[in-house]
Amino acid sequence: AVVSTQSTGVSSGAREEVLVSGFNVSLTRGDLQTLLENRWLNDEIVNFYLNMIMERGKTISPKRYIFNSFFYPRLLRDGHSGVKNWTNKVDLFNFDKILVPIHLQSEKHWCLAVIDISTKFIYYYDSLLGENRNINILIDYLEEECQVRNKVFGTSKVWTSKMMKDIPRQTNSSDCGVFVCKFADYISLNKALDFNQNSMQYFRRQMICQIMRKSLIL
């Protein structure tokens, strides 16, 4: 069961106090308070939650890999050479899907790209149904990564990107980060995206409890 935010100690107290640590990150009360009603999630919360999803994935199949939110802006700025070392210990092509959280800084908006290695599709999930004209930079990245790592695909099919339209939509300006976390959660389990805007307040409380316990199982 999901408990109240009061009982977790998130609602009141010093904002700088560290409440939970994991994945080489320490989350303060101020970080966790971004999960309170109608607040924008920050990078620390999104990355911590996505790390929990990836940790869960180590025990289930198919395999997923999730970049943190700093990957995409670095790729945009510096190209493949700027992020080449990010995969020194990871073979992306051993995974079925690769998830890339995207924080559009100018719009203060979170989206998610899902790379399907087997079909060579990149699916773009935006809860406001927006377009991302830069999404194909991920195709350039994957093609260069393939060359650098001397990988050969079993298919000659070209990479294709698709903006997903039949997905849950947000109706406010503050829940995009929660949508992205739950898109990633559900997609990593191959679950139907059967939630909506009305689910967001429950998800916020649920995520606080999951993060405090460092477990997606409550």
mmCIF file of C-alpha atoms in Angstrom:
data_model
loop_
_atom_site.group_PDB
_atom_site.id
_atom_site.type_symbol
_atom_site.label_atom_id
_atom_site.label_comp_id
_atom_site.label_asym_id
_atom_site.label_seq_id
_atom_site.Cartn_x
_atom_site.Cartn_y
_atom_site.Cartn_z
ATOM 1 C CA ALA A 1 0.000 0.000 0.000
ATOM 2 C CA VAL A 2 1.094 3.561 -0.656
ATOM 3 C CA VAL A 3 1.515 5.557 2.529
ATOM 4 C CA SER A 4 1.089 9.295 3.038
ATOM 5 C CA THR A 5 3.924 11.685 2.289
ATOM 6 C CA GLN A 6 3.786 12.866 5.902
ATOM 7 C CA SER A 7 4.774 9.430 7.211
ATOM 8 C CA THR A 8 7.804 9.340 4.896
ATOM 9 C CA GLY A 9 9.160 12.600 6.353
ATOM 10 C CA VAL A 10 9.204 14.289 2.953
ATOM 11 C CA SER A 11 6.638 17.016 3.504
ATOM 12 C CA SER A 12 8.396 18.971 6.251
ATOM 13 C CA GLY A 13 11.933 19.488 7.467
ATOM 14 C CA ALA A 14 15.216 20.869 6.167
ATOM 15 C CA ARG A 15 15.298 20.810 2.359
ATOM 16 C CA GLU A 16 19.012 19.998 2.281
ATOM 17 C CA GLU A 17 18.725 16.929 4.525
ATOM 18 C CA VAL A 18 19.646 13.701 2.688
ATOM 19 C CA LEU A 19 16.793 11.209 2.970
ATOM 20 C CA VAL A 20 17.966 8.390 0.713
ATOM 21 C CA SER A 21 21.148 7.384 -1.100
ATOM 22 C CA GLY A 22 21.761 4.935 -3.897
ATOM 23 C CA PHE A 23 23.224 4.599 -7.401
ATOM 24 C CA ASN A 24 25.975 7.049 -6.398
ATOM 25 C CA VAL A 25 23.345 9.730 -5.750
ATOM 26 C CA SER A 26 22.076 11.271 -2.522
ATOM 27 C CA LEU A 27 18.525 12.612 -2.637
ATOM 28 C CA THR A 28 17.611 15.448 -0.314
ATOM 29 C CA ARG A 29 14.208 16.296 1.059
ATOM 30 C CA GLY A 30 14.128 19.130 -1.475
ATOM 31 C CA ASP A 31 14.651 16.637 -4.319
ATOM 32 C CA LEU A 32 11.852 14.402 -3.061
ATOM 33 C CA GLN A 33 9.564 17.388 -2.591
ATOM 34 C CA THR A 34 9.523 17.791 -6.384
ATOM 35 C CA LEU A 35 7.252 14.728 -6.269
ATOM 36 C CA LEU A 36 4.665 16.603 -4.239
ATOM 37 C CA GLU A 37 1.574 17.836 -6.022
ATOM 38 C CA ASN A 38 2.009 19.925 -9.194
ATOM 39 C CA ARG A 39 5.784 20.305 -9.019
ATOM 40 C CA TRP A 40 8.337 19.682 -11.754
ATOM 41 C CA LEU A 41 10.552 16.655 -11.251
ATOM 42 C CA ASN A 42 14.280 17.334 -11.298
ATOM 43 C CA ASP A 43 17.045 15.279 -12.916
ATOM 44 C CA GLU A 44 18.026 13.637 -9.641
ATOM 45 C CA ILE A 45 14.566 12.159 -9.059
ATOM 46 C CA VAL A 46 14.093 11.024 -12.653
ATOM 47 C CA ASN A 47 17.534 9.415 -12.800
ATOM 48 C CA PHE A 48 17.145 7.701 -9.428
ATOM 49 C CA TYR A 49 13.797 6.226 -10.482
ATOM 50 C CA LEU A 50 15.140 5.084 -13.856
ATOM 51 C CA ASN A 51 18.080 3.453 -12.067
ATOM 52 C CA MET A 52 15.605 1.480 -9.963
ATOM 53 C CA ILE A 53 13.876 0.330 -13.153
ATOM 54 C CA MET A 54 17.194 -0.777 -14.624
ATOM 55 C CA GLU A 55 18.134 -2.546 -11.378
ATOM 56 C CA ARG A 56 14.833 -4.447 -11.469
ATOM 57 C CA GLY A 57 15.555 -5.401 -15.073
ATOM 58 C CA LYS A 58 18.656 -7.350 -14.066
ATOM 59 C CA THR A 59 16.402 -10.107 -12.766
ATOM 60 C CA ILE A 60 13.913 -10.219 -15.634
ATOM 61 C CA SER A 61 13.929 -10.568 -19.391
ATOM 62 C CA PRO A 62 14.036 -8.996 -21.961
ATOM 63 C CA LYS A 63 17.025 -6.843 -21.153
ATOM 64 C CA ARG A 64 16.787 -3.044 -20.979
ATOM 65 C CA TYR A 65 19.377 -0.318 -20.733
ATOM 66 C CA ILE A 66 18.559 3.198 -19.572
ATOM 67 C CA PHE A 67 20.761 6.241 -20.041
ATOM 68 C CA ASN A 68 20.573 9.041 -17.503
ATOM 69 C CA SER A 69 19.109 12.428 -18.366
ATOM 70 C CA PHE A 70 22.521 14.016 -18.996
ATOM 71 C CA PHE A 71 23.264 11.767 -21.983
ATOM 72 C CA TYR A 72 20.966 13.417 -24.537
ATOM 73 C CA PRO A 73 22.022 17.067 -24.006
ATOM 74 C CA ARG A 74 25.687 16.001 -24.107
ATOM 75 C CA LEU A 75 25.026 14.123 -27.355
ATOM 76 C CA LEU A 76 23.299 17.174 -28.834
ATOM 77 C CA ARG A 77 26.190 19.404 -27.865
ATOM 78 C CA ASP A 78 29.214 17.225 -28.637
ATOM 79 C CA GLY A 79 28.015 14.389 -30.860
ATOM 80 C CA HIS A 80 29.139 10.792 -30.509
ATOM 81 C CA SER A 81 32.663 11.749 -29.452
ATOM 82 C CA GLY A 82 31.237 13.551 -26.426
ATOM 83 C CA VAL A 83 29.526 10.418 -25.106
ATOM 84 C CA LYS A 84 31.747 7.685 -26.542
ATOM 85 C CA ASN A 85 33.159 6.782 -23.135
ATOM 86 C CA TRP A 86 29.676 6.356 -21.641
ATOM 87 C CA THR A 87 29.480 2.842 -23.098
ATOM 88 C CA ASN A 88 33.036 1.650 -22.460
ATOM 89 C CA LYS A 89 31.710 -1.006 -20.078
ATOM 90 C CA VAL A 90 28.364 -1.541 -21.812
ATOM 91 C CA ASP A 91 27.506 -3.238 -25.092
ATOM 92 C CA LEU A 92 24.269 -1.527 -26.049
ATOM 93 C CA PHE A 93 23.603 -4.090 -28.742
ATOM 94 C CA ASN A 94 23.207 -6.841 -26.160
ATOM 95 C CA PHE A 95 20.018 -5.168 -24.962
ATOM 96 C CA ASP A 96 16.548 -5.456 -26.434
ATOM 97 C CA LYS A 97 15.546 -1.883 -25.714
ATOM 98 C CA ILE A 98 17.429 1.257 -24.762
ATOM 99 C CA LEU A 99 15.547 4.045 -23.001
ATOM 100 C CA VAL A 100 16.689 7.644 -23.232
ATOM 101 C CA PRO A 101 15.073 10.290 -20.999
ATOM 102 C CA ILE A 102 14.998 13.657 -22.727
ATOM 103 C CA HIS A 103 14.705 16.924 -20.828
ATOM 104 C CA LEU A 104 13.922 19.727 -23.252
ATOM 105 C CA GLN A 105 15.509 22.572 -21.312
ATOM 106 C CA SER A 106 13.989 25.454 -23.253
ATOM 107 C CA GLU A 107 10.492 24.046 -22.792
ATOM 108 C CA LYS A 108 11.054 22.606 -19.292
ATOM 109 C CA HIS A 109 9.507 19.394 -20.551
ATOM 110 C CA TRP A 110 10.348 15.690 -20.127
ATOM 111 C CA CYS A 111 9.995 13.108 -22.922
ATOM 112 C CA LEU A 112 11.254 9.575 -23.511
ATOM 113 C CA ALA A 113 12.891 7.874 -26.482
ATOM 114 C CA VAL A 114 12.734 4.086 -26.672
ATOM 115 C CA ILE A 115 15.209 2.392 -29.008
ATOM 116 C CA ASP A 116 14.185 -1.066 -30.205
ATOM 117 C CA ILE A 117 17.398 -2.747 -31.278
ATOM 118 C CA SER A 118 15.790 -5.701 -33.084
ATOM 119 C CA THR A 119 13.408 -3.671 -35.256
ATOM 120 C CA LYS A 120 15.680 -0.600 -35.606
ATOM 121 C CA PHE A 121 12.852 1.700 -34.522
ATOM 122 C CA ILE A 122 13.098 4.685 -32.203
ATOM 123 C CA TYR A 123 9.781 5.459 -30.520
ATOM 124 C CA TYR A 124 9.282 8.942 -29.069
ATOM 125 C CA TYR A 125 6.909 9.370 -26.143
ATOM 126 C CA ASP A 126 5.773 12.919 -25.393
ATOM 127 C CA SER A 127 2.773 13.275 -23.081
ATOM 128 C CA LEU A 128 1.975 16.583 -24.826
ATOM 129 C CA LEU A 129 2.241 14.882 -28.246
ATOM 130 C CA GLY A 130 4.941 17.277 -29.378
ATOM 131 C CA GLU A 131 7.502 16.736 -32.115
ATOM 132 C CA ASN A 132 11.259 16.561 -31.608
ATOM 133 C CA ARG A 133 13.146 17.599 -34.712
ATOM 134 C CA ASN A 134 16.423 16.482 -33.124
ATOM 135 C CA ILE A 135 15.369 12.916 -32.330
ATOM 136 C CA ASN A 136 17.224 11.544 -35.352
ATOM 137 C CA ILE A 137 20.495 12.426 -33.658
ATOM 138 C CA LEU A 138 19.951 9.130 -31.822
ATOM 139 C CA ILE A 139 20.026 7.357 -35.179
ATOM 140 C CA ASP A 140 23.348 9.024 -36.000
ATOM 141 C CA TYR A 141 24.628 8.013 -32.582
ATOM 142 C CA LEU A 142 23.604 4.366 -32.974
ATOM 143 C CA GLU A 143 25.141 4.075 -36.436
ATOM 144 C CA GLU A 144 28.423 5.543 -35.219
ATOM 145 C CA GLU A 145 28.334 3.419 -32.065
ATOM 146 C CA CYS A 146 27.863 0.369 -34.260
ATOM 147 C CA GLN A 147 30.926 1.258 -36.318
ATOM 148 C CA VAL A 148 33.098 2.097 -33.309
ATOM 149 C CA ARG A 149 32.173 -1.164 -31.548
ATOM 150 C CA ASN A 150 32.498 -3.217 -34.771
ATOM 151 C CA LYS A 151 28.938 -4.480 -34.514
ATOM 152 C CA VAL A 152 26.983 -5.939 -37.398
ATOM 153 C CA PHE A 153 23.182 -5.962 -37.364
ATOM 154 C CA GLY A 154 21.296 -9.006 -38.555
ATOM 155 C CA THR A 155 19.116 -6.720 -40.636
ATOM 156 C CA SER A 156 19.983 -4.125 -43.253
ATOM 157 C CA LYS A 157 16.806 -2.204 -42.452
ATOM 158 C CA VAL A 158 17.433 1.502 -41.947
ATOM 159 C CA TRP A 159 16.746 3.140 -38.617
ATOM 160 C CA THR A 160 13.350 4.828 -38.354
ATOM 161 C CA SER A 161 11.900 7.170 -35.745
ATOM 162 C CA LYS A 162 8.217 7.373 -34.848
ATOM 163 C CA MET A 163 6.390 9.932 -32.722
ATOM 164 C CA MET A 164 3.912 7.984 -30.613
ATOM 165 C CA LYS A 165 0.395 9.463 -30.639
ATOM 166 C CA ASP A 166 -1.938 6.903 -29.079
ATOM 167 C CA ILE A 167 -0.474 7.292 -25.591
ATOM 168 C CA PRO A 168 -1.540 8.752 -22.226
ATOM 169 C CA ARG A 169 -1.634 12.548 -22.353
ATOM 170 C CA GLN A 170 -1.034 15.121 -19.668
ATOM 171 C CA THR A 171 -3.460 18.004 -19.254
ATOM 172 C CA ASN A 172 -1.319 20.282 -17.085
ATOM 173 C CA SER A 173 2.175 21.762 -17.237
ATOM 174 C CA SER A 174 3.801 19.935 -14.323
ATOM 175 C CA ASP A 175 3.398 16.154 -14.662
ATOM 176 C CA CYS A 176 5.628 15.421 -17.666
ATOM 177 C CA GLY A 177 8.402 13.972 -15.478
ATOM 178 C CA VAL A 178 5.987 11.570 -13.814
ATOM 179 C CA PHE A 179 4.657 10.524 -17.226
ATOM 180 C CA VAL A 180 8.213 9.789 -18.409
ATOM 181 C CA CYS A 181 9.024 7.721 -15.312
ATOM 182 C CA LYS A 182 5.841 5.686 -15.717
ATOM 183 C CA PHE A 183 6.305 5.325 -19.488
ATOM 184 C CA ALA A 184 9.714 3.819 -18.706
ATOM 185 C CA ASP A 185 8.314 1.655 -15.900
ATOM 186 C CA TYR A 186 5.520 0.183 -18.013
ATOM 187 C CA ILE A 187 7.520 -0.164 -21.232
ATOM 188 C CA SER A 188 10.335 -1.961 -19.404
ATOM 189 C CA LEU A 189 7.762 -4.568 -18.344
ATOM 190 C CA ASN A 190 5.969 -4.666 -21.709
ATOM 191 C CA LYS A 191 2.827 -3.442 -19.961
ATOM 192 C CA ALA A 192 0.069 -1.540 -21.748
ATOM 193 C CA LEU A 193 0.113 2.186 -20.999
ATOM 194 C CA ASP A 194 -3.259 2.067 -19.291
ATOM 195 C CA PHE A 195 -2.907 5.138 -17.086
ATOM 196 C CA ASN A 196 -3.922 8.766 -17.583
ATOM 197 C CA GLN A 197 -3.701 12.224 -16.058
ATOM 198 C CA ASN A 198 -5.943 11.144 -13.182
ATOM 199 C CA SER A 199 -3.279 8.600 -12.162
ATOM 200 C CA MET A 200 -0.588 11.193 -11.561
ATOM 201 C CA GLN A 201 -1.231 12.103 -7.922
ATOM 202 C CA TYR A 202 -1.284 8.425 -6.964
ATOM 203 C CA PHE A 203 1.903 7.832 -8.960
ATOM 204 C CA ARG A 204 3.620 10.745 -7.214
ATOM 205 C CA ARG A 205 2.877 9.281 -3.779
ATOM 206 C CA GLN A 206 3.827 5.816 -4.989
ATOM 207 C CA MET A 207 7.148 7.043 -6.362
ATOM 208 C CA ILE A 208 8.049 8.741 -3.073
ATOM 209 C CA CYS A 209 7.487 5.464 -1.229
ATOM 210 C CA GLN A 210 9.373 3.431 -3.844
ATOM 211 C CA ILE A 211 12.344 5.774 -3.790
ATOM 212 C CA MET A 212 12.456 5.899 0.011
ATOM 213 C CA ARG A 213 12.506 2.087 0.078
ATOM 214 C CA LYS A 214 14.749 1.849 -3.007
ATOM 215 C CA SER A 215 12.370 -0.746 -4.368
ATOM 216 C CA LEU A 216 9.684 -0.708 -7.059
ATOM 217 C CA ILE A 217 7.830 -3.414 -5.136
ATOM 218 C CA LEU A 218 5.624 -2.018 -2.371
#
